[in-house]
GROMACS .gro file of C-alpha atoms in nm:
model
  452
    1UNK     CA    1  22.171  19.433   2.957
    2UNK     CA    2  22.430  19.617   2.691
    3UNK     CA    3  22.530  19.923   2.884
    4UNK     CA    4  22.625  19.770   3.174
    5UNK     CA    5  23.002  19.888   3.270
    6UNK     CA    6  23.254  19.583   3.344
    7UNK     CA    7  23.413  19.564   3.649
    8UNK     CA    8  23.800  19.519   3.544
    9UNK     CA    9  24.026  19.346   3.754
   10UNK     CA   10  24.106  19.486   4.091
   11UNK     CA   11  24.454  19.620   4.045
   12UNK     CA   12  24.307  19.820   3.769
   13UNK     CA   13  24.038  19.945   3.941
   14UNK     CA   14  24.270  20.130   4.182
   15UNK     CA   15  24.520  20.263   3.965
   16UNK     CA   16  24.386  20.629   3.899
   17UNK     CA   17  24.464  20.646   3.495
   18UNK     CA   18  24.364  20.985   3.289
   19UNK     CA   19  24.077  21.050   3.241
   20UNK     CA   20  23.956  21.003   2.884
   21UNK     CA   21  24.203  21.208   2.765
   22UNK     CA   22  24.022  21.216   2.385
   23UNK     CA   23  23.811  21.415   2.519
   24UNK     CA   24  24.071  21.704   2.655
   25UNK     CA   25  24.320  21.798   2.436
   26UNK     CA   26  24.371  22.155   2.572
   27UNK     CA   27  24.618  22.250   2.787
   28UNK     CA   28  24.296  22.366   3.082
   29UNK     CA   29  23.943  22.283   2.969
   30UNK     CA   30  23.634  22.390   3.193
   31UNK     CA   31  23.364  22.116   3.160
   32UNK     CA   32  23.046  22.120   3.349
   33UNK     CA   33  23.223  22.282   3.639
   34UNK     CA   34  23.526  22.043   3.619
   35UNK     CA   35  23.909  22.172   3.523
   36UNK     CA   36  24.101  21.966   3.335
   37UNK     CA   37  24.478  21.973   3.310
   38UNK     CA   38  24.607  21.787   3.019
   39UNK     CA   39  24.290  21.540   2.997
   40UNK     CA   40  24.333  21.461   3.375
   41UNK     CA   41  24.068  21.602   3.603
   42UNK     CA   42  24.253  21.889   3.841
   43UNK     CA   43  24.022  22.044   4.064
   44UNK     CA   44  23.600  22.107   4.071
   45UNK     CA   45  23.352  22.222   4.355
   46UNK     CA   46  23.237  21.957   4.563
   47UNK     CA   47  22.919  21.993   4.365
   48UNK     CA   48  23.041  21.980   4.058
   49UNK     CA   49  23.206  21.623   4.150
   50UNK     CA   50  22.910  21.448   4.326
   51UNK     CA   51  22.706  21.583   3.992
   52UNK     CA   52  23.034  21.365   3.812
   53UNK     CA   53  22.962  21.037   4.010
   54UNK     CA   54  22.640  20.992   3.897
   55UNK     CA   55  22.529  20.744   3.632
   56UNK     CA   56  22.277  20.848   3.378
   57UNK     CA   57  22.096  20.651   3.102
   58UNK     CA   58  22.433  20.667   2.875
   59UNK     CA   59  22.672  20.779   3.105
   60UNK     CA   60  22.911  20.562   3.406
   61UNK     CA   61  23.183  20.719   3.591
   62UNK     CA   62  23.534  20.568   3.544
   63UNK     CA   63  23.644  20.297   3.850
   64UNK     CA   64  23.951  20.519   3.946
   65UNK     CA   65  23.710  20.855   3.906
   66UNK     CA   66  23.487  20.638   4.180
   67UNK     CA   67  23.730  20.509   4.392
   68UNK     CA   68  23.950  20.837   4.412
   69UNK     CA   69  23.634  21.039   4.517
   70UNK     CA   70  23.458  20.805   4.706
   71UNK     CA   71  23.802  20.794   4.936
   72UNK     CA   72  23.850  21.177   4.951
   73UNK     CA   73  23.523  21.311   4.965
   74UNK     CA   74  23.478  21.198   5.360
   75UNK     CA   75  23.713  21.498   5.413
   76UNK     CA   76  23.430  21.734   5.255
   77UNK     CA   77  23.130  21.550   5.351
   78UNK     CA   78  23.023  21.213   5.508
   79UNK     CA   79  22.919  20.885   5.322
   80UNK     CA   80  22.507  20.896   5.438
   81UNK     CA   81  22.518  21.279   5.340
   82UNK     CA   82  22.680  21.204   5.006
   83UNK     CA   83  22.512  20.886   4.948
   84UNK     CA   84  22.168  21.096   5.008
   85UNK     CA   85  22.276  21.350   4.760
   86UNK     CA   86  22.388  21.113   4.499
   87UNK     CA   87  21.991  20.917   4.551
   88UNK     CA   88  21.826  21.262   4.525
   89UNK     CA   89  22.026  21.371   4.181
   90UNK     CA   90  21.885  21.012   4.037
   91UNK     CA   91  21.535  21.073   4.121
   92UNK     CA   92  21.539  21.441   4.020
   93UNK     CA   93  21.739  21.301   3.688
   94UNK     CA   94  21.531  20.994   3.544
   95UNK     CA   95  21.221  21.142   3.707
   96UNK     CA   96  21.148  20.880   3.947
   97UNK     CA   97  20.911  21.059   4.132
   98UNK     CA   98  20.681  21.096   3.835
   99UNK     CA   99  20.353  20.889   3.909
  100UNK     CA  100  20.422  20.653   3.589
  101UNK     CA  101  20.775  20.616   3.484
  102UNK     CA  102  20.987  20.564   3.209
  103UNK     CA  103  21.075  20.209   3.189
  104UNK     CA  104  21.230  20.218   2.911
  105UNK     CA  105  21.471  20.524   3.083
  106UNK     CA  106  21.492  20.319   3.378
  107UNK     CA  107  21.571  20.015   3.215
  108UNK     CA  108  21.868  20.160   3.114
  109UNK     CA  109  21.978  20.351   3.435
  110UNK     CA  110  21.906  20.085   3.643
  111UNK     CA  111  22.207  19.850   3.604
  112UNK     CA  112  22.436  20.151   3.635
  113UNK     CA  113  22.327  20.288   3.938
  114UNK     CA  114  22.306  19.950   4.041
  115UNK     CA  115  22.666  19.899   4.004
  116UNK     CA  116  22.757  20.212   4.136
  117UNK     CA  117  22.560  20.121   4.446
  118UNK     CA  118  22.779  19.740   4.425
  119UNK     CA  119  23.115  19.929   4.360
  120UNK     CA  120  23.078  20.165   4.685
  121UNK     CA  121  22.967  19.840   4.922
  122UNK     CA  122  23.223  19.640   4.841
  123UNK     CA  123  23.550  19.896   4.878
  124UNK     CA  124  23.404  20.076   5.173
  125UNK     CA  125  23.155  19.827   5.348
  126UNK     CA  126  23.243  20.009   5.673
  127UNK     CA  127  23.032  20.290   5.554
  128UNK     CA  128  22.720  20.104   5.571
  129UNK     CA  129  22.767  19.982   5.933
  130UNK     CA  130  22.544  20.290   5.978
  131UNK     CA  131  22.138  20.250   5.905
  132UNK     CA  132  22.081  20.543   5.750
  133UNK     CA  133  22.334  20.386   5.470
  134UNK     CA  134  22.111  20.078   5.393
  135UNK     CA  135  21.817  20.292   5.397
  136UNK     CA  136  21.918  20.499   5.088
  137UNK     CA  137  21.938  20.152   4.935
  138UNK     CA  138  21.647  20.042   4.988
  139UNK     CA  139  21.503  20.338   4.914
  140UNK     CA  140  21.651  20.364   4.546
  141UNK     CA  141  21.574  20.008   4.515
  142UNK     CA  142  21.218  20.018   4.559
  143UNK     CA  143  21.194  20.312   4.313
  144UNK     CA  144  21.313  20.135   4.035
  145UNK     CA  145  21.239  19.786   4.084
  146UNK     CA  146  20.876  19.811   3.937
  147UNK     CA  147  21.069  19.871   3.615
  148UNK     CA  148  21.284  19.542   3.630
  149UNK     CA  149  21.202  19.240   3.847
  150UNK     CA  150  21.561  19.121   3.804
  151UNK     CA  151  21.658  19.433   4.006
  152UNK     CA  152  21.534  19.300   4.343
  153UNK     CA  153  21.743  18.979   4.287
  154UNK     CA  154  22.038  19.225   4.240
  155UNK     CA  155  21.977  19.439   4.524
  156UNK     CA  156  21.949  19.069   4.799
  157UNK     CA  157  22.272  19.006   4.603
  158UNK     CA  158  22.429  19.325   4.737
  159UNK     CA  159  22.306  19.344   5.057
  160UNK     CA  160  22.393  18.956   5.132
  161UNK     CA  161  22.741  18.987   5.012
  162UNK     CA  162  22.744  19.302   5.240
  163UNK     CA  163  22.598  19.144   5.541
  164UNK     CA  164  22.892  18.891   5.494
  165UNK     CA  165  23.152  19.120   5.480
  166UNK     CA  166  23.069  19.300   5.748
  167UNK     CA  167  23.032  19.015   5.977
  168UNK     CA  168  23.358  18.883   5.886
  169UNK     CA  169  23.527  19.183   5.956
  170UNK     CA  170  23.348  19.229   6.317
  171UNK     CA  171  23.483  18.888   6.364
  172UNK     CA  172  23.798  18.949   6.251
  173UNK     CA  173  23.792  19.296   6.432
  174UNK     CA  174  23.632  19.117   6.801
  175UNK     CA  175  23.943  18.846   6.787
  176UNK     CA  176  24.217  19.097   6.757
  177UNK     CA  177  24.040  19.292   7.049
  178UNK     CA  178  24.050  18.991   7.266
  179UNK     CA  179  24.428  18.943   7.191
  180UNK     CA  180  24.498  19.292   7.271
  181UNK     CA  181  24.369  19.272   7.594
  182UNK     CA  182  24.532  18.965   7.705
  183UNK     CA  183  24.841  19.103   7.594
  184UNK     CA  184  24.770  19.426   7.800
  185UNK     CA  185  24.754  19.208   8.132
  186UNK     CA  186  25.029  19.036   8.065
  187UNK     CA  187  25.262  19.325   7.977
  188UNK     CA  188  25.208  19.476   8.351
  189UNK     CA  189  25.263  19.111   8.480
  190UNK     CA  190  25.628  19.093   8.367
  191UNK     CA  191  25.727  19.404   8.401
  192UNK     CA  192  25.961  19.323   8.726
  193UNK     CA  193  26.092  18.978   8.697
  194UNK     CA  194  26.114  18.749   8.445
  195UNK     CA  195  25.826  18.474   8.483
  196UNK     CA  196  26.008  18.098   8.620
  197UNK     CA  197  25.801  17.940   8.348
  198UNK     CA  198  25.828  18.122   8.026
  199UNK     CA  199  25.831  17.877   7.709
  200UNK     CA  200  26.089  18.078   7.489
  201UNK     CA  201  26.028  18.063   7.052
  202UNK     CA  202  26.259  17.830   6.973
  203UNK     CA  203  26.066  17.584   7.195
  204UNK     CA  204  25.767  17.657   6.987
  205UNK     CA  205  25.918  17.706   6.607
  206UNK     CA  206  26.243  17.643   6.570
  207UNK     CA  207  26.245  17.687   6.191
  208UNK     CA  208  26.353  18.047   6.037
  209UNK     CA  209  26.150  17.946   5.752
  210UNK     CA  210  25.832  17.854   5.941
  211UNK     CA  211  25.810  18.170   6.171
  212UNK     CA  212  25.852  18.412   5.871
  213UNK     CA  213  25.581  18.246   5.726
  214UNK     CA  214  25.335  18.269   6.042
  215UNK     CA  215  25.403  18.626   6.099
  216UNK     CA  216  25.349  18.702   5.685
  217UNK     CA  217  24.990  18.519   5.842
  218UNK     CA  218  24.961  18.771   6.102
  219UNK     CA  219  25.004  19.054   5.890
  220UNK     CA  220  24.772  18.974   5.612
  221UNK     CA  221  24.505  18.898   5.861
  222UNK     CA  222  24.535  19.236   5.981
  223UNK     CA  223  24.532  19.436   5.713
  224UNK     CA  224  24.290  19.239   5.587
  225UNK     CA  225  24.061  19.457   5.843
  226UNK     CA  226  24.245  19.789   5.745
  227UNK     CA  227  23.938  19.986   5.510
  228UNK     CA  228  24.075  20.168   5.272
  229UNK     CA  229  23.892  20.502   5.403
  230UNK     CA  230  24.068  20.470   5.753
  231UNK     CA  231  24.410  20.611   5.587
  232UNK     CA  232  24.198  20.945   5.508
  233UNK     CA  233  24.021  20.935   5.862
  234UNK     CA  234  24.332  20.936   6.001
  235UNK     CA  235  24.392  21.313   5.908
  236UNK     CA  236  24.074  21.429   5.891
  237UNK     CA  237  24.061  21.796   6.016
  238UNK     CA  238  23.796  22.076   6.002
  239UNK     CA  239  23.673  22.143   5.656
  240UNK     CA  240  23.771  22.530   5.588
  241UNK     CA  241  23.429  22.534   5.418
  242UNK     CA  242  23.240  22.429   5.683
  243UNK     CA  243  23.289  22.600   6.038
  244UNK     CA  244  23.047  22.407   6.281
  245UNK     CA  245  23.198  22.054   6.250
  246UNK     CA  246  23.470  21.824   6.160
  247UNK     CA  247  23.376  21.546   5.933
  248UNK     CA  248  23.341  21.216   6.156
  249UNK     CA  249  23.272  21.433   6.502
  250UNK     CA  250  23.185  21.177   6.667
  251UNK     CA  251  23.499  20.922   6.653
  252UNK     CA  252  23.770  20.871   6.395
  253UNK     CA  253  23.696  20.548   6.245
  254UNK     CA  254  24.064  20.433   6.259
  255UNK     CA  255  24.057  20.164   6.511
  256UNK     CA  256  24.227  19.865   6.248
  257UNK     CA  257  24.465  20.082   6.138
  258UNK     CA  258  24.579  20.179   6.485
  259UNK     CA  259  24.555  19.751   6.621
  260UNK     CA  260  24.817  19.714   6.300
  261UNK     CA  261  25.066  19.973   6.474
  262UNK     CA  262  25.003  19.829   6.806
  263UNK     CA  263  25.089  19.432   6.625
  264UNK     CA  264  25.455  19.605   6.506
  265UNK     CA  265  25.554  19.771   6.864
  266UNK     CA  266  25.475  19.396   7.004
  267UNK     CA  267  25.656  19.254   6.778
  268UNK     CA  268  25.954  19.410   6.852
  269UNK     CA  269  25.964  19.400   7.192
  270UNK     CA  270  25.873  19.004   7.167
  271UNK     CA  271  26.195  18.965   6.961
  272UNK     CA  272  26.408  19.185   7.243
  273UNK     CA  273  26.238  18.981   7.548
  274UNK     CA  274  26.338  18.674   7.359
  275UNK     CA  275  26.684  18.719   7.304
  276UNK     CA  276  26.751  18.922   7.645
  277UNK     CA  277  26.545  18.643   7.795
  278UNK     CA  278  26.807  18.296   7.784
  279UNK     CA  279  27.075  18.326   8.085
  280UNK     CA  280  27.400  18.220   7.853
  281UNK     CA  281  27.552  18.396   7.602
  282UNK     CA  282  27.579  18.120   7.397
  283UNK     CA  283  27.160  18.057   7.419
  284UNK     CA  284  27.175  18.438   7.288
  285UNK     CA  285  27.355  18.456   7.022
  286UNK     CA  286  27.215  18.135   6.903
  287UNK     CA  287  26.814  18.327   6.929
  288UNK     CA  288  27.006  18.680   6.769
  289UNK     CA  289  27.115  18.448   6.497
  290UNK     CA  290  26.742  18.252   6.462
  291UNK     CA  291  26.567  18.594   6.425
  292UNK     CA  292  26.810  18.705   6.142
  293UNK     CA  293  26.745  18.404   5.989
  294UNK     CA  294  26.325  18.490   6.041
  295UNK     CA  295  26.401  18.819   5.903
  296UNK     CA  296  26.629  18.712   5.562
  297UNK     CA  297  26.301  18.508   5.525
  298UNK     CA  298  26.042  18.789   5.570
  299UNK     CA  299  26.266  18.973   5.337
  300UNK     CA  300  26.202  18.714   5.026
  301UNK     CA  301  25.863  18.646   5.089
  302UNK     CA  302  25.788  19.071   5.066
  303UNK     CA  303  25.645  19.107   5.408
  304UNK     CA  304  25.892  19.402   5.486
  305UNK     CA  305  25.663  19.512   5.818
  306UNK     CA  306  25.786  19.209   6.024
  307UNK     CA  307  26.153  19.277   5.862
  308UNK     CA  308  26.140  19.601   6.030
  309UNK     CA  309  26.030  19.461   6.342
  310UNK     CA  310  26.224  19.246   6.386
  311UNK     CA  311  26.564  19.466   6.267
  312UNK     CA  312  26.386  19.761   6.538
  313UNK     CA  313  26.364  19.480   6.804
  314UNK     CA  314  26.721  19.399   6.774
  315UNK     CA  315  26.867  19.754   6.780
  316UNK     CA  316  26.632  19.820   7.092
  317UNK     CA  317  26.901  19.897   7.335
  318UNK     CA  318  26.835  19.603   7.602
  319UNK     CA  319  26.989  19.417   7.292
  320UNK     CA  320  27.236  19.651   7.174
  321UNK     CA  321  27.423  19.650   7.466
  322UNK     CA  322  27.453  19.278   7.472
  323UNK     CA  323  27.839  19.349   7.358
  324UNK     CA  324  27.968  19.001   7.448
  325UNK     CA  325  27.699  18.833   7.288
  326UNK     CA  326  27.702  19.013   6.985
  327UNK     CA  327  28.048  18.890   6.985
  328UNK     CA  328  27.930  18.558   6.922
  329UNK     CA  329  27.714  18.619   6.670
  330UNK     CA  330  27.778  18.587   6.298
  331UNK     CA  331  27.688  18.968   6.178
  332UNK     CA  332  27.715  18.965   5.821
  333UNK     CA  333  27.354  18.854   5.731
  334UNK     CA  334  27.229  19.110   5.981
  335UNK     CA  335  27.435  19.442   5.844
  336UNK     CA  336  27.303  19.320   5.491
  337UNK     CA  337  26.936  19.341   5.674
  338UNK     CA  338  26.979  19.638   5.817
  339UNK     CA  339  27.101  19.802   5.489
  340UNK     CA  340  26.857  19.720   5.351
  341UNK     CA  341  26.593  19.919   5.608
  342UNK     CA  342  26.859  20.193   5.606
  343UNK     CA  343  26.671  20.515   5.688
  344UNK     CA  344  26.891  20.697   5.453
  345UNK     CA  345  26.797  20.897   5.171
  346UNK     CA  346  26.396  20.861   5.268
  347UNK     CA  347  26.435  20.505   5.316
  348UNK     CA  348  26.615  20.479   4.922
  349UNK     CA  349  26.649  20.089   4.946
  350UNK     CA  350  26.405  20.019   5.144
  351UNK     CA  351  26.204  20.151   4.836
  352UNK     CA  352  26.354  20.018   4.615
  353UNK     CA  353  26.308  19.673   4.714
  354UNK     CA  354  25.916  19.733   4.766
  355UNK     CA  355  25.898  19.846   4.422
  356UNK     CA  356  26.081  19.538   4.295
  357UNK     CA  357  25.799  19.326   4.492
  358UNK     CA  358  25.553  19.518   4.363
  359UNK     CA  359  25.665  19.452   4.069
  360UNK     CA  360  25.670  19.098   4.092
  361UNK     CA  361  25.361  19.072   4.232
  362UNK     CA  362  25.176  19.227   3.897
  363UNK     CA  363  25.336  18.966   3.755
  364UNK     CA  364  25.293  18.675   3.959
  365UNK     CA  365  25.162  18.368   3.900
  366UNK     CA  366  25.122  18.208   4.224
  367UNK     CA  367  24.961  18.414   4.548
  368UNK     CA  368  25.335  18.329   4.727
  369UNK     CA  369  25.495  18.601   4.488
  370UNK     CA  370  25.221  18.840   4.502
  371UNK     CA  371  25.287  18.898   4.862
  372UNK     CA  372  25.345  19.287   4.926
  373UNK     CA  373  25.364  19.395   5.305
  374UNK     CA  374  25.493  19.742   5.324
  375UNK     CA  375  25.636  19.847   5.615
  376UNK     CA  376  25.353  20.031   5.739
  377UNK     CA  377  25.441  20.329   5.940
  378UNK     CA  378  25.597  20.456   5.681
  379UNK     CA  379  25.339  20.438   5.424
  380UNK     CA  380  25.131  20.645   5.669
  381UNK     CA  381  25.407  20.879   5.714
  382UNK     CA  382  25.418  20.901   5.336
  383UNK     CA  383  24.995  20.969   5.324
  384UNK     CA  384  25.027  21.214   5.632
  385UNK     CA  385  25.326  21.403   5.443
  386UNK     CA  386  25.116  21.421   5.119
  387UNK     CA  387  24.824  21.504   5.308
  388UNK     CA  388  25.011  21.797   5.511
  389UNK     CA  389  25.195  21.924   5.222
  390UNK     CA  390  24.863  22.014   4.958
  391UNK     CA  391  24.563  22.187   5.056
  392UNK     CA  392  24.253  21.980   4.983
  393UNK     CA  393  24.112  22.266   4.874
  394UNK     CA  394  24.241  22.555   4.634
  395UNK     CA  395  24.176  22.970   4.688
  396UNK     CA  396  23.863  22.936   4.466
  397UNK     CA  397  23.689  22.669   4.683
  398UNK     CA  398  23.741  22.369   4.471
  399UNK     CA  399  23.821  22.064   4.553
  400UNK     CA  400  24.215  22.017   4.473
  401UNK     CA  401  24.169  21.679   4.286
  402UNK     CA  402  24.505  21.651   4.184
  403UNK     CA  403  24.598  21.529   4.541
  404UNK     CA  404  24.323  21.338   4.557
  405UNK     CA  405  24.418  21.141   4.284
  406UNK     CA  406  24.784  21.100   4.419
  407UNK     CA  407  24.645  21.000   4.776
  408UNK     CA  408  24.431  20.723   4.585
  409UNK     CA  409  24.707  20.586   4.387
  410UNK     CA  410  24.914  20.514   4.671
  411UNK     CA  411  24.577  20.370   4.944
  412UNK     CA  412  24.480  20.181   4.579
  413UNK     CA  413  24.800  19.981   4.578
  414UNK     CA  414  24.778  19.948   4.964
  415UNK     CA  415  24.450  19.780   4.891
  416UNK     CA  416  24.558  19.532   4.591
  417UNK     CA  417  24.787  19.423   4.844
  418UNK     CA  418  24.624  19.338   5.134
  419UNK     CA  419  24.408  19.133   4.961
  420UNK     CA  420  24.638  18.905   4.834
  421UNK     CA  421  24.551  18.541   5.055
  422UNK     CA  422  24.809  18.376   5.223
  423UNK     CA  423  24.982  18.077   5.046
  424UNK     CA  424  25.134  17.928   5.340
  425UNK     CA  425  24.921  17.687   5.601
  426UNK     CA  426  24.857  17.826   5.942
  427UNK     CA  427  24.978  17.683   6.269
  428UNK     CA  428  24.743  17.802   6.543
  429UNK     CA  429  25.046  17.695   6.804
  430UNK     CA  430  25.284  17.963   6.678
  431UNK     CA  431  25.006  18.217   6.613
  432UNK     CA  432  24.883  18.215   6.965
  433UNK     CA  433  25.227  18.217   7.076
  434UNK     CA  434  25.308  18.521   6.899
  435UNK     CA  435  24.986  18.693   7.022
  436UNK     CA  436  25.050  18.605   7.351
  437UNK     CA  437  25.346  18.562   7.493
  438UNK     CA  438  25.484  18.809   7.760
  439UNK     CA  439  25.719  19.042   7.706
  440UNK     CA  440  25.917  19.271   7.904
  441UNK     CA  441  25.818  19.699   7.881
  442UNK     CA  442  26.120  19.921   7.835
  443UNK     CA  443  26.195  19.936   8.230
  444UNK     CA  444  26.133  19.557   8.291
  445UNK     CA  445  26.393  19.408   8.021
  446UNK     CA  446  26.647  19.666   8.143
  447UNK     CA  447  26.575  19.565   8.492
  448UNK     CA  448  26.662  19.189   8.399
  449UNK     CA  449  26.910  19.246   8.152
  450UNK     CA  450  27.242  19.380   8.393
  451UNK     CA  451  27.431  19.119   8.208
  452UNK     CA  452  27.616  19.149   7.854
   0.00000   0.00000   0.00000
């Protein structure tokens, strides 16, 4: 099987590098409908690219060429269209229409398109949720497998390993749907009075240390779910090129994405309900001083999301106001916190100190410093912004790559990240807690909270 491309690790497989730059020394350089700017590939027609995915008998697209377009090209057209079109170029290609084939041809196309096939299922499994997807599989399969028994074998591979991904993110997707709901009745249930018999956090974790480490559990379960397409789904808008219909008419596929928003906003109101919920000032200031301690911790491990929550929660004005509790409360640790999250200068150390745990996590040895949570909203902020400020096409028509490439870089690290697995052991006690318990809406903890 010489020819057959090896898959590198995954943090290289989503770093966009240049693109064989021995091959394009010229300053532009027009190659089978591609542009190329300083050996990186600029812009092409949408043609011209799908033509640039396909494998041939001596000839496999680079990972980051794969993932980038693979990501972007749902803008232009959807996965079962360009799936279909990628299976027709192959059998027009190695001729496998012709009543006897090549074997020898196919023999060597066969592990490439088989790994192009493997590369697309596992970093976008959502798209083959839809029939039509496994059917071009199948399809391609039984075309070439006369050539190669060993390519059926493959193909169960793929499609197991699918099957099992998929149903682990249904799973995954059908728990956090249950939560959510719960949650929802329980929001409207408080909203008046505070509930006689309300078990507070410290009753349930009562260690800084512990909590961090539960929500950093949370988090990576969650994004766990988040497919790397949903950041582009997100913005998807009417392709210029194409006047009857948006891509994805029928419903943006965004749904983890959006759950992962909804997990920060009820996360900080939890941490206001629970520190506007004890009577005493003393109690107060004593759960104001717990959560900085939760948050110092959430800082070390990396998982900046719950930082943020937790720093919002505090400043939500319920808490704010709290003047003579605040009082009580040793502040330093917090204004060193909150300096840290400083929206200032585009969030300057707030990005800084995500670089430095990115950093570390390249180099880690041990999945406890890999850990990378970014705070979210703000990396979609940065994707909308980069998606708002370049046209994802140019005045000729073509695709405008170059963005592309930038919009991969930054989902591509997203993804390395999420798939880090959790070092720390679980505790299904202060999980369900922190999925369920009731907190106060806006109106209902100002309602309650008269006192200061």
């Amino acid at each position: 099987q010489e020819g057959m491309p090896q898959t590198p690790s995954s943090t290289s497989m989503f770093t966009p590098c240049s693109f064989s730059p021995h091959l394009h020394n010229s300053k532009e350089d027009e190659q089978g409908g591609l542009i190329f700017q300083d050996g990186n590939l600029t812009s092409a027609s949408l043609d011209a690219l799908i033509q640039h995915l396909i494998p041939t008998t001596d000839y496999y697209p680079e990972k980051a060429y794969i993932f980038t377009f693979l990501l972007s090209s749902r803008l232009f057209i959807e996965p079962h269209e360009l799936l279909s079109r990628v299976c027709h170029k192959c059998i027009e290609q190695q001729r496998l229409d012709d009543p006897v084939l090549d074997k020898a041809r196919i023999r060597k196309f066969g592990p490439k398109i088989l790994q192009l096939l493997t590369e697309w299922t596992e970093t976008f499994p959502y798209d083959f949720q839809e029939e039509r997807m496994i059917g071009h599989l199948k399809d391609m399969i039984h075309r070439i497998a006369p050539c190669d028994e060993a390519y059926w074998k493959k193909m169960n591979q793929l499609l197991q390993t699918l099957n099992q991904k998929l149903a682990t993110l249904s799973h995954g997707q059908e728990g956090i749907v249950k939560i959510s709901a719960a949650v929802s009745d329980k929001l409207v249930a408080f909203k008046s009075k505070p509930p006689s018999i309300q078990r507070e956090i410290l009753s349930v974790c009562s260690d800084p240390y512990t909590l961090a480490q539960q929500l950093t559990h949370v988090e990576l379960e969650r994004l766990s779910h988040i497919g790397p397409e949903e950041f582009v789904q997100a913005f998807v808008h009417k392709d210029p090129l194409d006047g009857t219909k948006t891509c994805f008419s029928e419903q943006k596929k965004t749904s983890n994405l959006e759950a992962y928003v909804k997990w920060f906003n009820r996360l900080c109101y939890l941490v206001a309900t629970e520190i506007c919920m004890p009577a005493k000032k003393k109690q107060r200031a004593q759960v104001i001083e717990f959560f900085i301690d939760v948050a110092r911790e959430c800082f070390n491990i990396g998982n900046f999301n719950s930082l943020m929550a937790i720093i919002s929660g505090m400043n939500m004005s319920p808490v704010s106001r709290l003047k003579k509790t605040w009082s009580k409360v040793k502040t330093a640790k917090f204004f060193i916190l909150e300096h840290q999250m400083d929206p200032t200068g585009n969030f300057y150390n707030y990005r800084t100190a995500l670089r430095g745990a990115a950093h570390r996590s390249l180099t880690a040895h041990s999945n406890r410093e890999k850990i990378v949570i970014p705070f979210f909203s703000l990396l979609i902020k940065d994707i909308y912004f980069l998606n708002e400020g370049c046209a994802n096409r140019l005045p000729n028509g073509h695709v405008n790559f170059e963005k592309f490439l930038e919009l991969a870089k930054q989902v591509g690290e997203f993804i390395t990240w999420k798939q880090v697995e959790c070092p720390f052991e679980q505790d299904p006690n202060i999980i369900h807690y922190l999925h369920t318990a009731p907190i106060f809406t806006e109106d209902g903890k100002t309602l309650y909270n008269l006192q200061s």
